[in-house]
Amino acid sequence: MSASQSAVRSRAEAVQVSRTFDWMILFTLFTAVLGGYHIHYMLTGGDWDFWTDWKDRRLWVTVAPIVSITFPAAVQACLWWRYRLPVGATLSVIALMVGEWINRYLNFWGWTYFPVNFVFPSNLLPGAIVLDVILMLGNSMTLTAVVGGLAYGLLFYPGNWPIIAPLHVPVEYNGMMMTLADLQGYHYVRTGTPEYIRMVEKGTLRTFGKDVAPVSAFFSGFVSIIIYFLWHFFGRWFSKTDFIADDAS
Amino acid sequence: MAATTESVKADAAEAPLLNKRNLTLGVLLYLVFYSFIRWYEGVYGWSAGLDSFAPEFETYWMNMLYIEIVAEVVLFAGINGYIWKTRDRKVMSITPREELRRHFTHWTWLVCYGWAIYWGASYFTEQDGTWHQTIVRDTDFTPSHIIEFYLSYPIYIITGTASFMYAKTRLPTYQEGLHLMYLVVVIGPFMILPNVGLNEWGHTFWFMEELFVAPLHYGFVFFGWAALGILGVLNTEVMAIAKLLKKDLA
């Protein structure tokens, strides 16, 4: 191979080749992150995210940001520090939400007939956008972790509040007061529900004070800071281009 | 003049840098196949997939499992065997244009890999969630498992392995040794299969309820992270492609 030879015939072809690679890279990155993030989120925060009556509970406010800040931090670590692209968190979250919406619609509704208003995914976008904006403006991993991580936890509940508010309307059913979300849970029975209700309800989150969502959100934000740090370094590790010796060659 | 005419003829006869037909066919192949699978699930999941002791379960689901396992082993051996058998033994002496063409082919494989991981890790994995929350499992081989664990996961393992093999046998970039993150990308998903064994063993002995965030499932989470190894592959590829195009883009 000669270093003086060109791989392309003209500058125009070089530009076209570069753009074509961009699209192929974007597609692969999007779908690979989607797959990895989705399996991670489903198996660490998924049950609270599957059902609106569990979104009614405060553990969802705590758990969802902590486990979902992972992939955004890792992808940011690659896209910002190598390419100055301030879209790592937003790209990850959009990928996850695309995967979730397709699945909730075609499978939860289309295969096993749960109503979509019972199974829509949580909205993680406000926190992701803020995370990217803080990194872009601050150009500091520490600032992004501390301020962005806290904001990610704090913004999660208000970011979902407009969507779930109607489901918090109180209703009386067979002499019991409950939310509309709870009522849905009564009518659409799931195999895993009783175990989860035991896990969630034996905590004191619902009983210390009238409304503990802000406390939960702050706690979630603090833990999100730590998780951001951890996953930033995971992202750096996954971005490595190292080779290990190939004795066979 | 004659030389110019010959040169133009040679250009016209040359294969395109990106074979768009292969790229389109690759993406469509997964889409059409998995759409068929989704249709099959919709029809035979409810009508023949609820009771593993029923004869129709054997007909529509267990037979599907046997067929797919044999087909996957044959595909894995066939694709990787072919790529290895036809490997380029003078890979370091190819022209820059040929190298660029091979990077495009490599990215065609990687696009298919990303597409396959979407279907396996996202679509069919969360689909398993809705099935278990609706129908209690009665064996390790529920309709959703026969698709998720034993069909869609092997398909993205096969696609990832083929992609790795292509890079290793045809691209100068990967001749230094074994690319660490590429190995993570390929071996991580493969390790999901032993974890399926642990998962089914755990469900058999401990609980039948499907608790998605239960620690029994954390192995899947860990191996799911391996998808992030694509970042390292992406960085290596960007460096290689930039090296090929640098002076022409300046």
Short mmCIF file of C-alpha atoms in Angstrom, two decimals:
data_model
loop_
_atom_site.label_atom_id
_atom_site.label_comp_id
_atom_site.label_asym_id
_atom_site.label_seq_id
_atom_site.Cartn_x
_atom_site.Cartn_y
_atom_site.Cartn_z
CA MET A 1 0.00 0.00 0.00
CA SER A 2 1.38 3.37 -0.93
CA ALA A 3 0.84 6.28 1.42
CA SER A 4 0.81 8.65 -1.53
CA GLN A 5 -2.16 6.93 -3.14
CA SER A 6 -5.64 8.29 -2.55
CA ALA A 7 -8.54 6.13 -1.51
CA VAL A 8 -10.92 8.43 -3.36
CA ARG A 9 -10.92 10.06 -6.77
CA SER A 10 -11.88 13.61 -5.77
CA ARG A 11 -12.63 15.82 -2.81
CA ALA A 12 -16.33 15.56 -3.63
CA GLU A 13 -16.14 11.79 -3.37
CA ALA A 14 -14.24 12.08 -0.08
CA VAL A 15 -17.02 14.27 1.34
CA GLN A 16 -19.67 11.87 0.11
CA VAL A 17 -17.85 8.88 1.59
CA SER A 18 -17.48 10.68 4.90
CA ARG A 19 -21.21 11.53 5.05
CA THR A 20 -22.20 7.98 4.17
CA PHE A 21 -20.04 6.64 6.98
CA ASP A 22 -21.65 9.15 9.35
CA TRP A 23 -25.09 7.70 8.66
CA MET A 24 -23.93 4.08 8.97
CA ILE A 25 -22.10 4.90 12.20
CA LEU A 26 -25.09 6.75 13.61
CA PHE A 27 -27.45 3.87 12.83
CA THR A 28 -25.15 1.30 14.40
CA LEU A 29 -24.42 3.41 17.47
CA PHE A 30 -28.11 4.18 17.95
CA THR A 31 -29.28 0.58 17.68
CA ALA A 32 -26.42 -0.91 19.71
CA VAL A 33 -26.91 1.63 22.52
CA LEU A 34 -30.65 1.07 22.28
CA GLY A 35 -30.23 -2.68 22.79
CA GLY A 36 -27.71 -2.49 25.62
CA TYR A 37 -29.49 0.37 27.40
CA HIS A 38 -32.90 -1.24 27.05
CA ILE A 39 -31.87 -4.57 28.56
CA HIS A 40 -30.06 -2.69 31.35
CA TYR A 41 -32.98 -0.39 32.16
CA MET A 42 -35.59 -3.11 31.87
CA LEU A 43 -33.82 -5.35 34.37
CA THR A 44 -32.82 -2.66 36.86
CA GLY A 45 -35.76 -0.24 36.85
CA GLY A 46 -38.15 -1.89 34.46
CA ASP A 47 -40.99 -3.08 36.64
CA TRP A 48 -41.65 0.43 37.94
CA ASP A 49 -41.47 1.67 34.39
CA PHE A 50 -43.81 -0.99 32.97
CA TRP A 51 -46.93 0.01 34.87
CA THR A 52 -48.57 3.31 35.70
CA ASP A 53 -49.79 2.15 39.12
CA TRP A 54 -46.19 1.54 40.13
CA LYS A 55 -45.29 4.97 38.82
CA ASP A 56 -47.79 6.05 41.46
CA ARG A 57 -45.30 4.93 44.09
CA ARG A 58 -42.28 6.85 45.34
CA LEU A 59 -39.74 4.12 44.73
CA TRP A 60 -40.13 4.80 41.01
CA VAL A 61 -39.07 8.41 41.56
CA THR A 62 -35.97 7.13 43.37
CA VAL A 63 -34.93 4.19 41.23
CA ALA A 64 -35.55 5.31 37.65
CA PRO A 65 -33.00 8.19 37.48
CA ILE A 66 -30.31 6.23 39.34
CA VAL A 67 -30.36 3.30 36.95
CA SER A 68 -31.02 5.35 33.81
CA ILE A 69 -28.16 7.85 34.11
CA THR A 70 -25.69 5.05 33.33
CA PHE A 71 -25.64 4.82 29.53
CA PRO A 72 -25.99 8.60 29.02
CA ALA A 73 -22.85 9.12 31.14
CA ALA A 74 -20.91 6.43 29.26
CA VAL A 75 -21.91 7.61 25.78
CA GLN A 76 -21.17 11.23 26.73
CA ALA A 77 -17.69 10.14 27.80
CA CYS A 78 -17.04 8.99 24.24
CA LEU A 79 -18.93 11.48 22.09
CA TRP A 80 -17.89 14.64 23.96
CA TRP A 81 -14.29 13.93 24.83
CA ARG A 82 -13.43 12.45 21.43
CA TYR A 83 -15.71 14.27 19.02
CA ARG A 84 -17.05 17.32 20.89
CA LEU A 85 -20.59 16.16 20.22
CA PRO A 86 -22.82 17.29 23.11
CA VAL A 87 -25.54 14.74 22.36
CA GLY A 88 -24.47 11.58 24.21
CA ALA A 89 -27.16 11.62 26.89
CA THR A 90 -29.96 12.73 24.60
CA LEU A 91 -29.02 10.17 21.96
CA SER A 92 -29.03 7.37 24.55
CA VAL A 93 -32.37 8.36 26.03
CA ILE A 94 -34.02 8.84 22.65
CA ALA A 95 -32.77 5.39 21.66
CA LEU A 96 -34.21 3.87 24.83
CA MET A 97 -37.53 5.62 24.41
CA VAL A 98 -37.86 4.59 20.78
CA GLY A 99 -37.26 0.96 21.79
CA GLU A 100 -39.67 1.18 24.70
CA TRP A 101 -42.47 2.83 22.75
CA ILE A 102 -42.23 0.32 19.91
CA ASN A 103 -42.40 -2.50 22.43
CA ARG A 104 -45.16 -1.09 24.60
CA TYR A 105 -47.31 -0.52 21.55
CA LEU A 106 -46.63 -3.69 19.54
CA ASN A 107 -46.22 -6.14 22.42
CA PHE A 108 -47.76 -4.92 25.66
CA TRP A 109 -50.78 -3.64 23.75
CA GLY A 110 -50.52 -5.61 20.49
CA TRP A 111 -49.77 -9.06 21.92
CA THR A 112 -51.04 -9.22 25.51
CA TYR A 113 -53.59 -6.41 25.33
CA PHE A 114 -52.59 -4.09 28.18
CA PRO A 115 -53.98 -0.61 27.49
CA VAL A 116 -51.28 1.82 26.37
CA ASN A 117 -52.23 4.32 29.09
CA PHE A 118 -51.30 1.59 31.59
CA VAL A 119 -47.92 0.76 30.07
CA PHE A 120 -46.42 3.89 28.51
CA PRO A 121 -42.71 4.41 29.30
CA SER A 122 -41.34 7.10 31.59
CA ASN A 123 -40.09 10.32 30.09
CA LEU A 124 -36.33 10.70 30.66
CA LEU A 125 -35.69 13.42 28.10
CA PRO A 126 -35.64 16.60 30.23
CA GLY A 127 -32.83 15.26 32.44
CA ALA A 128 -30.86 14.02 29.42
CA ILE A 129 -31.06 17.37 27.63
CA VAL A 130 -29.92 19.20 30.77
CA LEU A 131 -27.05 16.73 31.19
CA ASP A 132 -25.85 17.43 27.63
CA VAL A 133 -26.29 21.19 27.93
CA ILE A 134 -24.32 21.35 31.17
CA LEU A 135 -21.48 19.34 29.64
CA MET A 136 -21.47 21.52 26.52
CA LEU A 137 -21.50 24.82 28.41
CA GLY A 138 -19.30 23.77 31.30
CA ASN A 139 -16.86 21.48 29.48
CA SER A 140 -16.29 19.85 32.85
CA MET A 141 -16.92 16.30 33.83
CA THR A 142 -17.08 17.23 37.52
CA LEU A 143 -19.62 19.96 36.93
CA THR A 144 -21.70 17.66 34.74
CA ALA A 145 -21.58 14.91 37.34
CA VAL A 146 -22.46 17.09 40.31
CA VAL A 147 -24.87 19.64 38.83
CA GLY A 148 -26.06 17.51 35.91
CA GLY A 149 -26.42 14.35 37.98
CA LEU A 150 -28.44 16.15 40.63
CA ALA A 151 -30.58 17.87 37.99
CA TYR A 152 -31.16 14.52 36.28
CA GLY A 153 -32.62 13.12 39.51
CA LEU A 154 -34.61 16.23 40.35
CA LEU A 155 -36.11 16.73 36.89
CA PHE A 156 -37.36 13.20 36.52
CA TYR A 157 -40.55 13.53 38.57
CA PRO A 158 -41.65 16.95 37.28
CA GLY A 159 -40.78 15.74 33.79
CA ASN A 160 -43.35 12.97 34.15
CA TRP A 161 -45.86 14.78 36.31
CA PRO A 162 -47.93 16.23 33.42
CA ILE A 163 -48.24 12.71 31.97
CA ILE A 164 -49.18 10.85 35.14
CA ALA A 165 -51.22 13.58 36.85
CA PRO A 166 -54.57 12.42 35.45
CA LEU A 167 -53.89 8.95 36.84
CA HIS A 168 -53.56 10.38 40.35
CA VAL A 169 -57.18 11.52 40.37
CA PRO A 170 -58.83 9.91 43.43
CA VAL A 171 -61.69 7.50 42.89
CA GLU A 172 -63.90 5.50 45.24
CA TYR A 173 -64.23 1.86 44.35
CA ASN A 174 -66.16 -0.64 46.48
CA GLY A 175 -65.94 1.74 49.41
CA MET A 176 -62.19 2.22 49.10
CA MET A 177 -60.41 5.41 48.12
CA MET A 178 -57.64 4.93 45.57
CA THR A 179 -56.08 6.56 42.57
CA LEU A 180 -57.10 5.89 39.02
CA ALA A 181 -53.68 4.28 38.57
CA ASP A 182 -54.36 1.88 41.44
CA LEU A 183 -57.73 1.03 39.97
CA GLN A 184 -56.07 0.03 36.71
CA GLY A 185 -53.83 -2.29 38.70
CA TYR A 186 -56.87 -4.02 40.18
CA HIS A 187 -58.34 -4.67 36.78
CA TYR A 188 -55.26 -5.80 34.91
CA VAL A 189 -53.71 -8.54 36.98
CA ARG A 190 -49.99 -9.28 36.56
CA THR A 191 -48.11 -12.33 37.80
CA GLY A 192 -45.33 -10.37 39.54
CA THR A 193 -47.45 -7.76 41.29
CA PRO A 194 -47.93 -9.13 44.82
CA GLU A 195 -44.22 -9.60 45.43
CA TYR A 196 -43.47 -6.07 44.35
CA ILE A 197 -46.23 -4.55 46.38
CA ARG A 198 -44.77 -6.26 49.45
CA MET A 199 -41.31 -4.90 48.67
CA VAL A 200 -42.53 -1.38 48.05
CA GLU A 201 -45.16 -1.01 50.69
CA LYS A 202 -43.16 -2.28 53.64
CA GLY A 203 -40.91 0.75 53.28
CA THR A 204 -41.77 3.98 55.04
CA LEU A 205 -41.50 6.27 52.05
CA ARG A 206 -45.24 6.79 51.88
CA THR A 207 -45.66 7.51 55.55
CA PHE A 208 -42.94 9.95 56.48
CA GLY A 209 -44.55 13.27 55.76
CA LYS A 210 -47.43 13.95 53.46
CA ASP A 211 -45.62 13.99 50.19
CA VAL A 212 -42.13 12.53 49.97
CA ALA A 213 -41.55 12.88 46.25
CA PRO A 214 -39.15 15.85 46.64
CA VAL A 215 -37.11 13.95 49.26
CA SER A 216 -37.03 10.91 47.01
CA ALA A 217 -35.98 13.04 44.06
CA PHE A 218 -33.13 14.66 46.00
CA PHE A 219 -31.89 11.29 47.23
CA SER A 220 -32.11 9.99 43.68
CA GLY A 221 -30.16 13.00 42.44
CA PHE A 222 -27.37 12.45 44.97
CA VAL A 223 -26.99 8.80 44.03
CA SER A 224 -27.17 9.76 40.34
CA ILE A 225 -24.07 11.91 40.88
CA ILE A 226 -22.10 8.88 42.05
CA ILE A 227 -23.47 6.68 39.28
CA TYR A 228 -22.58 9.35 36.71
CA PHE A 229 -18.96 9.37 37.89
CA LEU A 230 -18.78 5.60 37.80
CA TRP A 231 -20.31 5.29 34.36
CA HIS A 232 -18.28 8.11 32.92
CA PHE A 233 -15.22 5.98 33.59
CA PHE A 234 -16.97 2.90 32.22
CA GLY A 235 -17.59 4.93 29.07
CA ARG A 236 -13.92 5.85 28.84
CA TRP A 237 -12.96 2.22 29.23
CA PHE A 238 -15.41 1.10 26.56
CA SER A 239 -13.98 3.78 24.23
CA LYS A 240 -10.51 2.24 24.26
CA THR A 241 -8.88 1.32 20.97
CA ASP A 242 -6.32 -1.07 22.44
CA PHE A 243 -5.23 -4.34 20.93
CA ILE A 244 -4.10 -7.40 22.79
CA ALA A 245 -1.26 -9.45 21.40
CA ASP A 246 -2.39 -11.98 18.84
CA ASP A 247 0.12 -14.80 19.13
CA ALA A 248 -1.44 -16.70 16.29
CA SER A 249 -0.68 -14.01 13.73
CA MET B 1 -6.53 9.13 -25.33
CA ALA B 2 -6.55 5.39 -25.47
CA ALA B 3 -5.16 5.26 -21.95
CA THR B 4 -7.89 7.63 -20.74
CA THR B 5 -10.59 5.52 -22.36
CA GLU B 6 -9.16 2.41 -20.71
CA SER B 7 -9.09 4.17 -17.37
CA VAL B 8 -12.73 5.26 -17.68
CA LYS B 9 -13.70 1.73 -18.66
CA ALA B 10 -11.86 0.37 -15.64
CA ASP B 11 -13.68 2.85 -13.36
CA ALA B 12 -17.02 1.90 -14.81
CA ALA B 13 -16.30 -1.79 -14.28
CA GLU B 14 -15.07 -1.29 -10.74
CA ALA B 15 -17.29 -2.38 -7.90
CA PRO B 16 -18.87 0.53 -5.99
CA LEU B 17 -17.30 1.54 -2.67
CA LEU B 18 -20.52 0.81 -0.84
CA ASN B 19 -22.64 -2.04 -2.10
CA LYS B 20 -26.02 -0.48 -1.36
CA ARG B 21 -27.86 -3.57 -2.52
CA ASN B 22 -26.19 -5.72 0.13
CA LEU B 23 -26.81 -3.11 2.81
CA THR B 24 -30.50 -2.84 1.93
CA LEU B 25 -30.92 -6.60 1.64
CA GLY B 26 -29.17 -7.14 4.98
CA VAL B 27 -31.43 -4.71 6.83
CA LEU B 28 -34.55 -5.99 5.05
CA LEU B 29 -33.66 -9.60 5.79
CA TYR B 30 -33.86 -9.03 9.55
CA LEU B 31 -36.94 -6.83 9.23
CA VAL B 32 -38.91 -9.29 7.11
CA PHE B 33 -37.79 -12.33 9.10
CA TYR B 34 -38.61 -10.79 12.48
CA SER B 35 -41.92 -9.42 11.20
CA PHE B 36 -42.80 -12.97 10.22
CA ILE B 37 -41.72 -14.18 13.68
CA ARG B 38 -43.88 -11.51 15.33
CA TRP B 39 -46.82 -12.61 13.21
CA TYR B 40 -46.18 -16.25 14.16
CA GLU B 41 -46.11 -15.32 17.86
CA GLY B 42 -49.35 -13.40 17.53
CA VAL B 43 -51.13 -16.35 15.97
CA TYR B 44 -49.59 -19.37 17.73
CA GLY B 45 -48.60 -17.82 21.08
CA TRP B 46 -52.15 -17.73 22.33
CA SER B 47 -53.56 -20.65 20.36
CA ALA B 48 -50.75 -23.19 20.95
CA GLY B 49 -48.31 -21.67 23.43
CA LEU B 50 -50.11 -21.64 26.77
CA ASP B 51 -49.57 -25.23 27.93
CA SER B 52 -46.27 -27.00 27.30
CA PHE B 53 -47.94 -30.39 27.88
CA ALA B 54 -50.39 -29.90 25.02
CA PRO B 55 -49.65 -31.70 21.73
CA GLU B 56 -50.02 -28.47 19.77
CA PHE B 57 -47.22 -26.93 21.84
CA GLU B 58 -44.90 -29.65 20.55
CA THR B 59 -46.05 -29.03 17.00
CA TYR B 60 -45.82 -25.26 16.89
CA TRP B 61 -43.21 -24.39 19.48
CA MET B 62 -40.87 -27.26 20.34
CA ASN B 63 -40.39 -28.13 16.69
CA MET B 64 -39.59 -24.50 16.03
CA LEU B 65 -36.98 -24.63 18.80
CA TYR B 66 -35.32 -27.74 17.33
CA ILE B 67 -35.27 -26.28 13.82
CA GLU B 68 -33.83 -22.93 14.89
CA ILE B 69 -31.04 -24.48 16.97
CA VAL B 70 -29.87 -26.65 14.09
CA ALA B 71 -30.16 -23.75 11.63
CA GLU B 72 -28.14 -21.46 13.91
CA VAL B 73 -25.29 -23.92 14.37
CA VAL B 74 -25.14 -24.44 10.60
CA LEU B 75 -25.27 -20.69 9.94
CA PHE B 76 -22.60 -19.91 12.52
CA ALA B 77 -20.24 -22.53 11.16
CA GLY B 78 -21.05 -21.72 7.53
CA ILE B 79 -20.65 -17.93 7.69
CA ASN B 80 -17.55 -17.90 9.87
CA GLY B 81 -16.03 -20.84 8.02
CA TYR B 82 -16.56 -19.07 4.71
CA ILE B 83 -15.08 -15.79 5.94
CA TRP B 84 -12.05 -17.59 7.35
CA LYS B 85 -11.58 -19.84 4.32
CA THR B 86 -11.66 -16.90 1.90
CA ARG B 87 -9.46 -14.67 4.05
CA ASP B 88 -6.97 -12.31 2.43
CA ARG B 89 -3.44 -13.57 3.09
CA LYS B 90 -1.89 -10.37 1.76
CA VAL B 91 -4.11 -8.00 3.66
CA MET B 92 -1.33 -5.49 4.37
CA SER B 93 -0.66 -4.89 0.69
CA ILE B 94 -4.10 -3.83 -0.52
CA THR B 95 -4.63 -0.41 -2.13
CA PRO B 96 -6.18 2.44 -0.10
CA ARG B 97 -9.29 2.32 -2.30
CA GLU B 98 -9.74 -1.38 -1.70
CA GLU B 99 -9.25 -0.78 2.00
CA LEU B 100 -11.96 1.90 1.92
CA ARG B 101 -14.27 -0.48 0.09
CA ARG B 102 -13.66 -3.12 2.74
CA HIS B 103 -14.43 -0.61 5.51
CA PHE B 104 -17.79 -0.04 3.85
CA THR B 105 -18.41 -3.77 3.76
CA HIS B 106 -17.37 -3.96 7.40
CA TRP B 107 -19.85 -1.23 8.26
CA THR B 108 -22.54 -3.10 6.38
CA TRP B 109 -21.89 -5.95 8.80
CA LEU B 110 -21.90 -3.55 11.74
CA VAL B 111 -25.20 -1.99 10.65
CA CYS B 112 -26.66 -5.51 10.60
CA TYR B 113 -25.12 -6.15 14.02
CA GLY B 114 -26.75 -3.02 15.47
CA TRP B 115 -30.04 -3.96 13.86
CA ALA B 116 -29.80 -7.51 15.23
CA ILE B 117 -28.99 -6.30 18.75
CA TYR B 118 -32.04 -4.01 18.61
CA TRP B 119 -34.34 -6.92 17.84
CA GLY B 120 -32.76 -9.25 20.37
CA ALA B 121 -31.97 -7.05 23.35
CA SER B 122 -34.76 -4.51 23.00
CA TYR B 123 -37.75 -5.82 21.10
CA PHE B 124 -37.89 -9.48 22.04
CA THR B 125 -36.43 -9.05 25.52
CA GLU B 126 -39.04 -6.62 26.74
CA GLN B 127 -41.63 -8.61 24.86
CA ASP B 128 -40.72 -11.49 27.16
CA GLY B 129 -41.71 -9.13 29.99
CA THR B 130 -45.25 -8.74 28.78
CA TRP B 131 -45.63 -12.48 28.15
CA HIS B 132 -44.50 -13.43 31.67
CA GLN B 133 -46.62 -10.77 33.31
CA THR B 134 -49.61 -12.27 31.56
CA ILE B 135 -48.96 -16.01 31.44
CA VAL B 136 -47.09 -17.77 34.25
CA ARG B 137 -44.18 -19.82 32.95
CA ASP B 138 -44.64 -23.57 33.04
CA THR B 139 -41.26 -24.62 31.57
CA ASP B 140 -38.04 -22.95 30.47
CA PHE B 141 -39.32 -23.08 26.90
CA THR B 142 -42.15 -20.59 26.74
CA PRO B 143 -43.03 -19.12 23.32
CA SER B 144 -41.31 -15.85 24.20
CA HIS B 145 -38.14 -17.70 25.29
CA ILE B 146 -38.05 -19.81 22.16
CA ILE B 147 -37.90 -16.54 20.21
CA GLU B 148 -35.85 -14.40 22.58
CA PHE B 149 -33.16 -16.66 24.04
CA TYR B 150 -32.85 -19.31 21.38
CA LEU B 151 -33.48 -17.30 18.20
CA SER B 152 -32.84 -13.57 18.50
CA TYR B 153 -29.81 -13.79 20.83
CA PRO B 154 -27.97 -16.36 18.68
CA ILE B 155 -28.72 -14.24 15.60
CA TYR B 156 -27.00 -11.19 17.04
CA ILE B 157 -24.14 -13.34 18.31
CA ILE B 158 -23.70 -14.78 14.81
CA THR B 159 -23.89 -11.31 13.23
CA GLY B 160 -21.36 -9.87 15.69
CA THR B 161 -18.95 -12.76 15.25
CA ALA B 162 -19.15 -12.52 11.46
CA SER B 163 -18.48 -8.80 11.66
CA PHE B 164 -15.42 -9.39 13.85
CA MET B 165 -14.17 -12.16 11.57
CA TYR B 166 -14.55 -9.95 8.52
CA ALA B 167 -12.55 -7.14 10.14
CA LYS B 168 -9.84 -9.49 11.34
CA THR B 169 -9.37 -11.28 8.02
CA ARG B 170 -9.72 -8.38 5.57
CA LEU B 171 -8.78 -5.06 7.14
CA PRO B 172 -5.21 -3.89 7.82
CA THR B 173 -6.54 -1.89 10.81
CA TYR B 174 -7.15 -5.08 12.80
CA GLN B 175 -3.86 -6.85 12.10
CA GLU B 176 -2.08 -5.53 15.22
CA GLY B 177 -3.65 -8.19 17.36
CA LEU B 178 -7.08 -8.73 18.83
CA HIS B 179 -9.10 -5.56 19.27
CA LEU B 180 -10.09 -5.54 22.94
CA MET B 181 -13.46 -3.79 22.60
CA TYR B 182 -14.37 -5.83 19.56
CA LEU B 183 -13.85 -8.91 21.70
CA VAL B 184 -16.11 -7.38 24.36
CA VAL B 185 -18.75 -6.74 21.69
CA VAL B 186 -18.60 -10.35 20.50
CA ILE B 187 -17.98 -12.29 23.70
CA GLY B 188 -20.36 -10.27 25.92
CA PRO B 189 -23.48 -11.30 24.01
CA PHE B 190 -22.19 -14.86 23.73
CA MET B 191 -21.94 -15.02 27.53
CA ILE B 192 -25.64 -14.26 27.72
CA LEU B 193 -26.26 -17.86 26.67
CA PRO B 194 -24.66 -19.42 29.80
CA ASN B 195 -26.57 -16.80 31.77
CA VAL B 196 -29.78 -18.11 30.22
CA GLY B 197 -28.88 -21.42 31.86
CA LEU B 198 -28.43 -19.73 35.24
CA ASN B 199 -31.69 -17.83 34.77
CA GLU B 200 -33.74 -20.89 33.97
CA TRP B 201 -32.12 -22.88 36.77
CA GLY B 202 -32.95 -20.06 39.20
CA HIS B 203 -36.53 -19.82 38.06
CA THR B 204 -36.91 -23.57 38.32
CA PHE B 205 -35.66 -23.77 41.90
CA TRP B 206 -36.48 -20.40 43.45
CA PHE B 207 -39.47 -18.65 41.99
CA MET B 208 -41.96 -18.79 39.20
CA GLU B 209 -42.93 -15.15 39.42
CA GLU B 210 -41.24 -12.93 36.88
CA LEU B 211 -39.55 -10.13 38.80
CA PHE B 212 -37.66 -8.17 36.19
CA VAL B 213 -35.44 -6.24 38.55
CA ALA B 214 -34.67 -9.30 40.69
CA PRO B 215 -30.94 -10.07 41.20
CA LEU B 216 -31.35 -13.33 39.27
CA HIS B 217 -31.48 -11.21 36.10
CA TYR B 218 -28.40 -9.09 36.80
CA GLY B 219 -26.20 -11.33 34.65
CA PHE B 220 -28.18 -10.21 31.60
CA VAL B 221 -27.63 -6.60 32.66
CA PHE B 222 -23.88 -7.10 32.96
CA PHE B 223 -23.55 -8.75 29.57
CA GLY B 224 -25.89 -6.16 28.05
CA TRP B 225 -23.27 -3.55 28.93
CA ALA B 226 -20.95 -5.25 26.44
CA ALA B 227 -22.89 -3.49 23.68
CA LEU B 228 -21.03 -0.34 24.74
CA GLY B 229 -17.86 -1.94 23.36
CA ILE B 230 -19.16 -0.59 20.05
CA LEU B 231 -17.74 2.77 21.21
CA GLY B 232 -14.19 1.40 21.02
CA VAL B 233 -14.84 -0.15 17.60
CA LEU B 234 -16.31 3.14 16.43
CA ASN B 235 -13.24 5.07 17.59
CA THR B 236 -10.88 2.66 15.84
CA GLU B 237 -12.91 2.83 12.65
CA VAL B 238 -13.08 6.65 12.70
CA MET B 239 -9.28 6.80 13.06
CA ALA B 240 -8.78 4.34 10.20
CA ILE B 241 -11.25 6.04 7.87
CA ALA B 242 -9.89 9.50 8.73
CA LYS B 243 -6.41 8.28 7.88
CA LEU B 244 -7.64 7.12 4.48
CA LEU B 245 -9.52 10.33 3.67
CA LYS B 246 -7.51 12.94 5.52
CA LYS B 247 -5.56 14.50 2.70
CA ASP B 248 -8.58 14.46 0.38
CA LEU B 249 -10.83 16.17 2.90
CA ALA B 250 -8.29 18.83 3.87
#
